[in-house]
Amino acid sequence: MDILNRLSLFSPLDYSAFGLLVALWIAIDWRIEHPSSKHPSVSVVMADYRREWMRQMITRDPRIFDATILGNLRQGTAFFASASMISIGGVLALVGNKEQLIGIADDLTLSRDPDIVWEIKLMVTLFFVTNAFLKFVWSNRLFGYCAVVMSSVPNEVDDPRTMPRAMKAAEINVTAARGFNRGLRSVYFGLASIAWLAGPIALIGAVLTTCLVLWRREFASHSRSVLLSGDDHIA
């Protein structure tokens, strides 16, 4: 079966649902990372707190507290990277098990689609999970870089190298957090893509629900209100 015949197995609604999945995944990522100055996202607000963390680290002696926090962050990225690897193995095992795919088809739909259709749908999920794994691994590595740079910050506050190195550590920390958040969003959309097994309408509903959840958490959550409240908000 050539590529054109395989593509013809999907309906226009399938293509629309898939296009919506990709478009909203890209759009929500961009919006969260580039919000308006008057309505920042939680991720952007937390980036400011991460920079302030590195400023406060300069005068903290000893810096065991900072090392502990960074270690916890690395443990979180390692956990999600491991979970993503397990998920990748599970999806690959499902793709290679034709009988199980046929069972899914019988359970979810009244029509009997060729095996290749179900395999392609699962490959979309595999793409998102693999992307998440790569983001988590890179985030973990960046947090390691941050630890090294933090260790190079002199203990003397008046040292001309102190603030520049602390700010370098801050930017690496922010970049690591950005990669971690991208990995989480990829997991969210990977879970949404599983709904395609139940049809394009289910996929559209899952994608819209995922976007609403992400939007609320970043722009309308209680935690965001807490971060922005009070006189100590970091601009």
Short mmCIF file of C-alpha atoms in Angstrom, two decimals:
data_model
loop_
_atom_site.label_atom_id
_atom_site.label_comp_id
_atom_site.label_asym_id
_atom_site.label_seq_id
_atom_site.Cartn_x
_atom_site.Cartn_y
_atom_site.Cartn_z
CA MET A 1 0.00 0.00 0.00
CA ASP A 2 1.58 3.28 -1.12
CA ILE A 3 1.46 6.58 0.75
CA LEU A 4 -1.50 7.97 -1.23
CA ASN A 5 -3.62 4.91 -0.55
CA ARG A 6 -2.78 5.14 3.14
CA LEU A 7 -3.73 8.80 3.28
CA SER A 8 -7.04 8.04 1.59
CA LEU A 9 -7.99 5.85 4.55
CA PHE A 10 -8.55 9.00 6.64
CA SER A 11 -11.58 11.24 6.26
CA PRO A 12 -11.46 15.04 5.88
CA LEU A 13 -12.69 15.28 9.47
CA ASP A 14 -9.69 13.20 10.57
CA TYR A 15 -7.35 15.64 8.85
CA SER A 16 -9.15 18.59 10.41
CA ALA A 17 -8.90 17.05 13.88
CA PHE A 18 -5.21 16.28 13.41
CA GLY A 19 -4.56 19.80 12.12
CA LEU A 20 -6.34 21.25 15.14
CA LEU A 21 -4.21 19.10 17.44
CA VAL A 22 -0.94 20.33 15.96
CA ALA A 23 -2.08 23.95 15.58
CA LEU A 24 -3.33 24.33 19.15
CA TRP A 25 -0.28 22.55 20.56
CA ILE A 26 1.99 25.08 18.85
CA ALA A 27 -0.29 28.03 19.60
CA ILE A 28 -0.74 27.38 23.32
CA ASP A 29 3.01 26.83 23.71
CA TRP A 30 3.75 30.16 22.07
CA ARG A 31 1.07 32.04 23.98
CA ILE A 32 2.17 30.71 27.37
CA GLU A 33 5.78 31.67 26.71
CA HIS A 34 4.96 35.03 25.06
CA PRO A 35 2.00 36.48 26.98
CA SER A 36 1.11 40.14 27.12
CA SER A 37 2.87 42.20 29.78
CA LYS A 38 -0.47 43.00 31.42
CA HIS A 39 -1.56 39.38 31.66
CA PRO A 40 1.53 37.18 32.24
CA SER A 41 1.33 33.42 32.46
CA VAL A 42 2.34 31.43 35.53
CA SER A 43 5.43 30.21 33.66
CA VAL A 44 6.59 33.78 33.00
CA VAL A 45 5.91 34.88 36.58
CA MET A 46 7.83 31.90 37.92
CA ALA A 47 10.75 32.76 35.64
CA ASP A 48 11.01 36.11 37.46
CA TYR A 49 11.02 34.32 40.79
CA ARG A 50 13.78 32.01 39.55
CA ARG A 51 15.95 35.02 38.74
CA GLU A 52 15.23 36.47 42.16
CA TRP A 53 16.18 33.11 43.68
CA MET A 54 19.65 33.40 42.18
CA ARG A 55 20.00 36.97 43.48
CA GLN A 56 19.10 35.85 47.00
CA MET A 57 21.47 32.89 46.72
CA ILE A 58 24.43 35.30 46.59
CA THR A 59 24.02 36.35 50.24
CA ARG A 60 22.89 32.96 51.56
CA ASP A 61 25.55 31.15 53.56
CA PRO A 62 25.75 28.23 53.39
CA ARG A 63 23.99 27.48 50.10
CA ILE A 64 22.80 24.02 51.04
CA PHE A 65 19.17 25.15 50.77
CA ASP A 66 19.68 26.16 47.13
CA ALA A 67 21.46 22.92 46.29
CA THR A 68 18.59 20.94 47.83
CA ILE A 69 15.97 22.76 45.77
CA LEU A 70 17.95 22.22 42.58
CA GLY A 71 18.36 18.55 43.42
CA ASN A 72 14.59 18.20 43.84
CA LEU A 73 14.05 19.84 40.45
CA ARG A 74 16.43 17.38 38.81
CA GLN A 75 14.63 14.47 40.48
CA GLY A 76 11.36 15.70 39.00
CA THR A 77 12.74 15.85 35.47
CA ALA A 78 14.34 12.41 35.89
CA PHE A 79 11.03 10.93 37.05
CA PHE A 80 9.09 12.27 34.08
CA ALA A 81 11.85 11.22 31.66
CA SER A 82 11.68 7.67 33.03
CA ALA A 83 7.88 7.65 32.82
CA SER A 84 8.08 8.86 29.21
CA MET A 85 10.49 6.05 28.33
CA ILE A 86 8.09 3.50 29.77
CA SER A 87 5.25 5.06 27.78
CA ILE A 88 7.30 4.92 24.58
CA GLY A 89 7.90 1.23 25.14
CA GLY A 90 4.21 0.65 25.81
CA VAL A 91 3.10 2.41 22.62
CA LEU A 92 5.68 0.54 20.53
CA ALA A 93 4.54 -2.74 22.01
CA LEU A 94 0.93 -1.89 21.16
CA VAL A 95 1.85 -0.90 17.60
CA GLY A 96 3.60 -4.23 17.13
CA ASN A 97 0.69 -6.24 18.51
CA LYS A 98 -1.83 -6.45 15.67
CA GLU A 99 -4.35 -8.55 17.61
CA GLN A 100 -4.53 -6.02 20.41
CA LEU A 101 -5.01 -3.21 17.89
CA ILE A 102 -7.89 -5.08 16.31
CA GLY A 103 -9.43 -5.53 19.75
CA ILE A 104 -9.23 -1.79 20.35
CA ALA A 105 -10.90 -1.18 16.99
CA ASP A 106 -13.76 -3.51 17.83
CA ASP A 107 -14.29 -1.92 21.24
CA LEU A 108 -14.21 1.72 20.18
CA THR A 109 -15.89 1.88 16.78
CA LEU A 110 -18.59 0.21 14.76
CA SER A 111 -16.44 0.26 11.61
CA ARG A 112 -13.43 -1.93 10.93
CA ASP A 113 -10.49 0.17 9.80
CA PRO A 114 -7.27 -1.38 8.47
CA ASP A 115 -4.50 -1.96 10.97
CA ILE A 116 -2.39 0.78 9.40
CA VAL A 117 -4.95 3.40 10.44
CA TRP A 118 -4.66 2.45 14.11
CA GLU A 119 -0.90 2.26 13.86
CA ILE A 120 -0.67 5.78 12.42
CA LYS A 121 -2.92 7.14 15.16
CA LEU A 122 -0.72 5.54 17.80
CA MET A 123 2.37 6.95 16.09
CA VAL A 124 0.98 10.43 16.70
CA THR A 125 0.82 9.64 20.41
CA LEU A 126 4.31 8.21 20.19
CA PHE A 127 5.56 11.46 18.66
CA PHE A 128 4.25 13.55 21.57
CA VAL A 129 5.62 11.15 24.20
CA THR A 130 9.01 11.03 22.50
CA ASN A 131 9.10 14.82 22.30
CA ALA A 132 8.29 15.00 25.99
CA PHE A 133 11.09 12.55 26.79
CA LEU A 134 13.63 14.66 24.89
CA LYS A 135 12.45 17.83 26.65
CA PHE A 136 12.69 16.23 30.09
CA VAL A 137 16.17 14.85 29.42
CA TRP A 138 17.43 18.22 28.19
CA SER A 139 15.81 19.98 31.13
CA ASN A 140 17.55 17.61 33.53
CA ARG A 141 20.87 18.32 31.85
CA LEU A 142 20.32 22.08 32.05
CA PHE A 143 19.54 21.89 35.74
CA GLY A 144 22.89 20.10 36.05
CA TYR A 145 24.58 22.96 34.20
CA CYS A 146 22.82 25.37 36.54
CA ALA A 147 24.25 23.53 39.56
CA VAL A 148 27.77 23.84 38.17
CA VAL A 149 27.38 27.56 37.43
CA MET A 150 25.87 28.14 40.88
CA SER A 151 28.89 26.43 42.41
CA SER A 152 31.18 28.85 40.58
CA VAL A 153 29.51 31.91 42.12
CA PRO A 154 32.01 33.47 44.58
CA ASN A 155 31.02 33.75 48.22
CA GLU A 156 32.11 37.38 48.36
CA VAL A 157 29.22 39.66 47.47
CA ASP A 158 31.59 42.41 46.33
CA ASP A 159 33.40 40.16 43.88
CA PRO A 160 32.75 41.50 40.34
CA ARG A 161 32.11 37.95 39.13
CA THR A 162 29.37 37.21 41.66
CA MET A 163 26.31 38.87 40.13
CA PRO A 164 27.10 38.03 36.47
CA ARG A 165 27.56 34.36 37.29
CA ALA A 166 24.43 34.30 39.42
CA MET A 167 22.48 35.76 36.51
CA LYS A 168 23.96 33.15 34.18
CA ALA A 169 22.75 30.46 36.56
CA ALA A 170 19.34 32.14 36.64
CA GLU A 171 18.96 32.12 32.85
CA ILE A 172 20.03 28.48 32.61
CA ASN A 173 17.52 27.68 35.36
CA VAL A 174 14.77 29.50 33.47
CA THR A 175 15.66 27.68 30.25
CA ALA A 176 15.58 24.33 32.04
CA ALA A 177 12.16 25.11 33.49
CA ARG A 178 10.92 26.14 30.05
CA GLY A 179 11.99 22.79 28.62
CA PHE A 180 10.33 20.95 31.50
CA ASN A 181 7.06 22.83 30.96
CA ARG A 182 7.18 22.08 27.24
CA GLY A 183 7.62 18.43 28.07
CA LEU A 184 4.59 18.49 30.35
CA ARG A 185 2.47 20.14 27.66
CA SER A 186 3.61 17.52 25.18
CA VAL A 187 2.42 14.85 27.62
CA TYR A 188 -0.96 16.58 27.88
CA PHE A 189 -1.42 16.63 24.13
CA GLY A 190 -0.10 13.09 23.84
CA LEU A 191 -2.87 11.98 26.19
CA ALA A 192 -5.37 13.98 24.14
CA SER A 193 -4.20 12.31 20.92
CA ILE A 194 -5.19 8.90 22.31
CA ALA A 195 -8.81 10.03 21.90
CA TRP A 196 -8.32 9.75 18.12
CA LEU A 197 -8.75 5.99 18.56
CA ALA A 198 -12.40 6.77 19.27
CA GLY A 199 -12.72 8.97 16.17
CA PRO A 200 -12.03 12.53 15.03
CA ILE A 201 -14.86 14.06 17.05
CA ALA A 202 -13.40 12.59 20.23
CA LEU A 203 -9.97 13.96 19.27
CA ILE A 204 -11.37 17.46 18.72
CA GLY A 205 -13.11 17.36 22.08
CA ALA A 206 -9.97 16.11 23.85
CA VAL A 207 -7.77 18.77 22.24
CA LEU A 208 -10.14 21.60 23.15
CA THR A 209 -10.43 20.31 26.71
CA THR A 210 -6.64 20.11 27.02
CA CYS A 211 -6.26 23.68 25.80
CA LEU A 212 -8.86 24.93 28.25
CA VAL A 213 -7.11 23.16 31.13
CA LEU A 214 -3.73 24.61 30.15
CA TRP A 215 -5.16 28.09 29.66
CA ARG A 216 -6.87 28.06 33.04
CA ARG A 217 -3.75 26.85 34.86
CA GLU A 218 -1.53 29.44 33.23
CA PHE A 219 -3.84 32.46 33.06
CA ALA A 220 -6.82 31.98 35.41
CA SER A 221 -5.74 29.71 38.26
CA HIS A 222 -5.72 30.45 41.98
CA SER A 223 -1.97 29.85 42.11
CA ARG A 224 -1.46 32.60 39.53
CA SER A 225 -3.54 34.99 41.64
CA VAL A 226 -1.41 34.18 44.69
CA LEU A 227 1.82 34.77 42.77
CA LEU A 228 0.61 38.14 41.52
CA SER A 229 -0.95 39.31 44.78
CA GLY A 230 0.70 41.52 47.37
CA ASP A 231 3.45 44.09 47.23
CA ASP A 232 6.26 41.53 46.91
CA HIS A 233 5.42 40.57 43.31
CA ILE A 234 8.55 40.59 41.20
CA ALA A 235 8.15 42.68 38.07
#
